[in-house]
Coordinates of C-alpha atoms and ligand atoms in Angstrom, one line a residue:
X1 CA 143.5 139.9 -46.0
X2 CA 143.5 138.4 -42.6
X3 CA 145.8 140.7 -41.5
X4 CA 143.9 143.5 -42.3
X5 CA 140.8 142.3 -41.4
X6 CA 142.4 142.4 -37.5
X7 CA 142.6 146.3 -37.7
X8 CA 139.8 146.9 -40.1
X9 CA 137.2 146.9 -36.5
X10 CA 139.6 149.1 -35.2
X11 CA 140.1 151.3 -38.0
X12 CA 136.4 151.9 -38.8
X13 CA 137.0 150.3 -42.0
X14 CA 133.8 147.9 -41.7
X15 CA 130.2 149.6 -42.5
X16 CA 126.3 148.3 -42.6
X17 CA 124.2 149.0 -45.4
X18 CA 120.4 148.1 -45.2
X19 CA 118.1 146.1 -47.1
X20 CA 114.1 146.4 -47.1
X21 CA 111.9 143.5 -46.4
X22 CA 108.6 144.5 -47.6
X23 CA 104.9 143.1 -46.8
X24 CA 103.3 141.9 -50.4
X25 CA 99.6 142.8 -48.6
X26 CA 100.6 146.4 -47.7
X27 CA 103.9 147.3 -49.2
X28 CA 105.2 148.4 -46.0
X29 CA 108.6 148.5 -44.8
X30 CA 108.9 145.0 -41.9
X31 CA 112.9 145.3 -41.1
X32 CA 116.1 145.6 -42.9
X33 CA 118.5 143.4 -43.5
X34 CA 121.9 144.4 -42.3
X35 CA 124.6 143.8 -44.8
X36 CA 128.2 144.0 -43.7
X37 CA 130.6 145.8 -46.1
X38 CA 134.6 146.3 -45.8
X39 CA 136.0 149.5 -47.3
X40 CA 139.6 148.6 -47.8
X41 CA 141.9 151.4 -48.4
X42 CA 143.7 149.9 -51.3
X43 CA 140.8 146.9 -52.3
X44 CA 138.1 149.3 -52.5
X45 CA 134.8 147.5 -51.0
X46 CA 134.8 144.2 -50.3
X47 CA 131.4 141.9 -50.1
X48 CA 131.3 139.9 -47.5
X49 CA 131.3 136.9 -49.1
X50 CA 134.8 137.6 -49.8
X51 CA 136.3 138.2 -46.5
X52 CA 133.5 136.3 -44.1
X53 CA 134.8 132.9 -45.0
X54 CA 138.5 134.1 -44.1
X55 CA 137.0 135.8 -40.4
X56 CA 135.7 132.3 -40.0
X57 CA 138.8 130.8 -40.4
X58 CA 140.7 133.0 -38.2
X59 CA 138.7 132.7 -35.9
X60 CA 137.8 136.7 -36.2
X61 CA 134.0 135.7 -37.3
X62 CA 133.3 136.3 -33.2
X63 CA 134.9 139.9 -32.8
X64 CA 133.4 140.7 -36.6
X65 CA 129.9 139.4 -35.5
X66 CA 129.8 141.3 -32.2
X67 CA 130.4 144.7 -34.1
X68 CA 127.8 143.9 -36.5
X69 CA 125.1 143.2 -33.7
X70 CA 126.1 146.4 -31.8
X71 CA 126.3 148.5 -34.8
X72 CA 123.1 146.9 -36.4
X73 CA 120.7 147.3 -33.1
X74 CA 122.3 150.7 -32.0
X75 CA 121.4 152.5 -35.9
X76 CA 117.9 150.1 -35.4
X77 CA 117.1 151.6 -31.8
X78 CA 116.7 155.3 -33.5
X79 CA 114.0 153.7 -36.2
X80 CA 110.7 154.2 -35.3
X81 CA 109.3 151.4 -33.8
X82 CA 107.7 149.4 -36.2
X83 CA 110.8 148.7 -38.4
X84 CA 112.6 145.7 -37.3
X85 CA 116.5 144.6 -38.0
X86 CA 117.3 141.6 -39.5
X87 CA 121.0 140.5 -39.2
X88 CA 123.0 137.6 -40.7
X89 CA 124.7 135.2 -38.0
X90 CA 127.5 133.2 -39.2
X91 CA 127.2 129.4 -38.2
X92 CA 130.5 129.2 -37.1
X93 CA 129.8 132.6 -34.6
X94 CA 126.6 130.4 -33.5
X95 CA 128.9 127.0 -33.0
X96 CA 130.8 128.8 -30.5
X97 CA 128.6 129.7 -27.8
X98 CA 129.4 133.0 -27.6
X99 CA 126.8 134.3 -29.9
X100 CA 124.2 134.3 -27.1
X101 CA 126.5 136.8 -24.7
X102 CA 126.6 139.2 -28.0
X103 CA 123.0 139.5 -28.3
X104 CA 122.7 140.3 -24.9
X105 CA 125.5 142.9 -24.6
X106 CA 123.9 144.2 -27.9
X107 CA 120.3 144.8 -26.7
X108 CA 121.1 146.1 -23.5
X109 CA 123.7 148.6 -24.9
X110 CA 121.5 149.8 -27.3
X111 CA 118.2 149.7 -25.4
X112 CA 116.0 147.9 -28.4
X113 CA 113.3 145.8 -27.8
X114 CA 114.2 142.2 -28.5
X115 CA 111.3 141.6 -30.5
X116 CA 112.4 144.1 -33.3
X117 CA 115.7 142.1 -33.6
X118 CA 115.8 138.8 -35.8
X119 CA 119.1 136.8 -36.7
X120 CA 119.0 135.1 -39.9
X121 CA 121.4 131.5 -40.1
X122 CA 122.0 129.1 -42.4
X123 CA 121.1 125.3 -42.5
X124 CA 125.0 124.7 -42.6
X125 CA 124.6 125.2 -38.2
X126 CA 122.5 121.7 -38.6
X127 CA 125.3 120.0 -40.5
X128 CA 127.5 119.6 -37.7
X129 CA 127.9 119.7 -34.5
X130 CA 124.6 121.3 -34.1
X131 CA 124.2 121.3 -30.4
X132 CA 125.8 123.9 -29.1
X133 CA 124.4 126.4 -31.6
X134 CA 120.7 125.0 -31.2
X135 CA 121.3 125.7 -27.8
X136 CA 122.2 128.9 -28.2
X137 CA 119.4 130.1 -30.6
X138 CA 117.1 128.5 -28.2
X139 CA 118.5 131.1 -25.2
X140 CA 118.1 134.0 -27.6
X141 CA 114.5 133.1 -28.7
X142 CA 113.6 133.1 -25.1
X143 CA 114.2 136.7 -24.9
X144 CA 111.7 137.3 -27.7
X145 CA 114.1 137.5 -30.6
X146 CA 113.1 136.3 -34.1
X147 CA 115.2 133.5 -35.8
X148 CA 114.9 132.9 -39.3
X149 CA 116.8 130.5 -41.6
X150 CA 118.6 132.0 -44.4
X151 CA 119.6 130.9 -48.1
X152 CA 116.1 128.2 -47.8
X153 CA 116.2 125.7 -50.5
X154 CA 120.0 125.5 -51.2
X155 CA 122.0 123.0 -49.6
X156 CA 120.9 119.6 -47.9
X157 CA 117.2 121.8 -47.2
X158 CA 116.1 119.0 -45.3
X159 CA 112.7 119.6 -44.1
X160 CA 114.0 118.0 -40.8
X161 CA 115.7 121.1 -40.2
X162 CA 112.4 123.0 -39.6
X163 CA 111.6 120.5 -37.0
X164 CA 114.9 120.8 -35.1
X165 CA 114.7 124.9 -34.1
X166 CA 111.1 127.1 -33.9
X167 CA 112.3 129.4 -36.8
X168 CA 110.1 132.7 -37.0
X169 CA 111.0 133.5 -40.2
X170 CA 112.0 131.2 -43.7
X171 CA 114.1 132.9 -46.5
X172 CA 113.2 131.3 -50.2
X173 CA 116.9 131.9 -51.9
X174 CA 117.3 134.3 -54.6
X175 CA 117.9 130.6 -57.2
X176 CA 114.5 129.7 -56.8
X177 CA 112.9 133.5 -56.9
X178 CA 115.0 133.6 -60.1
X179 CA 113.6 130.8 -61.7
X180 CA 110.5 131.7 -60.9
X181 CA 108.7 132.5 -63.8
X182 CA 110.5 130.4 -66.0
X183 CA 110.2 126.9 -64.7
X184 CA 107.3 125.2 -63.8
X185 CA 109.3 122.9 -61.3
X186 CA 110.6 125.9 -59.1
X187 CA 107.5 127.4 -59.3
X188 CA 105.8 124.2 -57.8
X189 CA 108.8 123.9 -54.9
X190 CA 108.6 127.8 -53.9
X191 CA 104.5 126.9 -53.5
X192 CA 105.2 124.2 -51.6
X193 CA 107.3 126.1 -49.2
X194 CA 105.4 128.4 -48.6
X195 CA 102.3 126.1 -48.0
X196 CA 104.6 124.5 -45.3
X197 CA 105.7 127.5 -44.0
X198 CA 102.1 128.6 -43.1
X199 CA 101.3 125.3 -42.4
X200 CA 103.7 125.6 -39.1
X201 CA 103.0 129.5 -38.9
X202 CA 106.4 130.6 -39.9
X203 CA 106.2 134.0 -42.1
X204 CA 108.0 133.5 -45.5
X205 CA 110.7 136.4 -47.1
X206 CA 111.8 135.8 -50.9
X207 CA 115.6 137.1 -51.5
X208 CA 116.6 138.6 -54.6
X209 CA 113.0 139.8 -56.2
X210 CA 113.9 141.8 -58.8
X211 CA 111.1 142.2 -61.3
X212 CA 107.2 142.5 -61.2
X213 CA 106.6 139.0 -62.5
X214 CA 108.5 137.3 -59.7
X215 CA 106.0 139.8 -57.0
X216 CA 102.9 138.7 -58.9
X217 CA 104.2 134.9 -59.0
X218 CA 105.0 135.4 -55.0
X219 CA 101.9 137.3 -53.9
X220 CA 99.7 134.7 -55.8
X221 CA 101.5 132.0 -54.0
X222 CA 101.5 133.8 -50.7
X223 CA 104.5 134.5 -49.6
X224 CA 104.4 137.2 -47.0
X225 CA 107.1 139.7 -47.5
X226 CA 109.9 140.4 -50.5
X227 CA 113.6 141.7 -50.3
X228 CA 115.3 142.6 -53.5
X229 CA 116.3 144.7 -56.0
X230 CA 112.7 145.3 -56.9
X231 CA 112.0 147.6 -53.6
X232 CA 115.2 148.4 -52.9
X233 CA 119.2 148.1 -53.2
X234 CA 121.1 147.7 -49.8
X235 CA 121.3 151.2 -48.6
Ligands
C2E301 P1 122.2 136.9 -47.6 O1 122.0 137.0 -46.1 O2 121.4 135.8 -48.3 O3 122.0 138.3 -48.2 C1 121.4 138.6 -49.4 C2 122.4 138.9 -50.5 O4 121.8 139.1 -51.7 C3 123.2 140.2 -50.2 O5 124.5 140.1 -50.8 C4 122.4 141.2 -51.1 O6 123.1 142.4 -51.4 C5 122.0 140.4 -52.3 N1 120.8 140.8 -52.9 C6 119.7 141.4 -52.4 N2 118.8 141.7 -53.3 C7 119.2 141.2 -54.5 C8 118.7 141.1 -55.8 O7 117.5 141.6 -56.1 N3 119.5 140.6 -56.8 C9 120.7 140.1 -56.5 N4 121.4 139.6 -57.5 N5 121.2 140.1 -55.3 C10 120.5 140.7 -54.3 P2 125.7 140.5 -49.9 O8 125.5 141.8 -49.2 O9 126.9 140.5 -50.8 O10 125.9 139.4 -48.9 C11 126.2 138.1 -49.2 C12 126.1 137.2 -48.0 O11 127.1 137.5 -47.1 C13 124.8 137.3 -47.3 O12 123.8 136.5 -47.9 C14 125.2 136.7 -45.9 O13 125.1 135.3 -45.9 C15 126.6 137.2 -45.8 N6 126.7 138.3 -44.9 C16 126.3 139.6 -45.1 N7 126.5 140.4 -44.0 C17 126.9 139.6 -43.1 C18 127.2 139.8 -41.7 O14 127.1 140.8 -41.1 N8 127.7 138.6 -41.0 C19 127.7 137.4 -41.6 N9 128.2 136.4 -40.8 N10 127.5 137.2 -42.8 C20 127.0 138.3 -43.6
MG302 MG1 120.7 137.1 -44.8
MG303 MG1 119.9 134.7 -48.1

């Protein structure tokens, strides 16, 4: 797999689909989420959750995240331009420094505003050797990109974390979404993040809506926008 992965960049073997992130006031379209995909000759398509922890291991997770930012904000430059892009930085991509050179390159090649580009990132950039990443997000913010922190409520979800970086955005994981409706406990933690959310004027995104209970549930709670199966497959 690693060995293919090498030539799959070259071989235009990788691909973005597109995910909607819709407003609950106005049901209109915010961004997209960009979601890589690998179309292996033999494999067939591969998700990413496949091959992404092997590019992070190689140490390919750079070269694969620098296509995805170029590809991503070159398709989001010929949007009109109130749809944003959303797309997912791996921690290990942010560890390294080099993440803030790619955004750069990526904007200027592509001529998009920075404030219609957001990187989404996990808590696991907190677990260790946070530094250099914070660092890193912090020069990217300053160009007016959006940051938002992925997967929230998984994990360690220390509310520390929302203290350490000025996130723009939180994501409510697709567990808790799922639960929704069917436990009173998730029900009580998804209200009480988005109440803290708002509370430090950070705009809220649920993952994985897929039915019109969970937008009821969401929209009575507040939650600003919702991504899932519900509006749309990624396209
Ligand atoms: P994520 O960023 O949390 O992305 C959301 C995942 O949930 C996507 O899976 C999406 O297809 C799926 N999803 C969306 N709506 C629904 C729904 O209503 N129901 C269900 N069951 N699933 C839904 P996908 O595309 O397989 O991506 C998985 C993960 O791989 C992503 O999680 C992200 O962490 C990572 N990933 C995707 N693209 C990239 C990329 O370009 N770079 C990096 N580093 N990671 C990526
Ligand atoms: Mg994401
Ligand atoms: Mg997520």
């Amino acid at each position: 797999i690693e060995q293919a992965l090498r030539h799959a960049i070259a071989r235009s073997e990788l691909a973005l689909h597109y995910q909607a992130q819709v407003g609950l006031a106005d049901w209109r379209i915010v961004r997209f989420e960009a979601l890589l995909r690998w179309r292996h000759p033999q494999l067939g398509t591969i998700a990413p959750s496949e091959f992404v922890p092997i590019a992070e291991e190689s140490g390919l997770i750079d070269r694969l995240g620098e296509w995805v930012l170029r590809e991503a904000c070159a398709e989001a430059a010929r949007w009109p331009d109130s749809v944003h892009i959303a797309v997912n930085v791996s921690p290990k991509q942010a560890m390294s420094g080099s993440i803030a050179n790619s955004v750069e390159t990526a904007l200027a090649e592509s001529g998009l505003p920075p404030e219609r580009l957001e990187l989404e990132i996990t808590e696991t950039v907190f677990v260790s050797e946070g530094a250099t990443a914070i660092a890193a997000l912090r020069r990217i913010k300053a160009l007016g990109v959006r940051i938002a922190l992925d997967d929230f409520g998984t994990g360690y979800s220390s509310l520390a974390y929302v203290r350490r970086f000025p996130f723009d955005t939180l994501k409510i994981d697709r567990a808790f979404v799922r639960e929704l409706c069917t436990r009173e406990d998730t029900r009580a933690i998804v209200n009480t993040i988005v109440a803290l959310a708002r509370a430090l004027a950070i705009e809220t995104v649920a993952e994985g809506v897929e039915d019109q209970s969970q937008v009821h549930a969401l929209r009575e709670q507040g939650c600003d926008m919702i991504q899932g199966y519900f509006t749309a497959r990624p396209l």
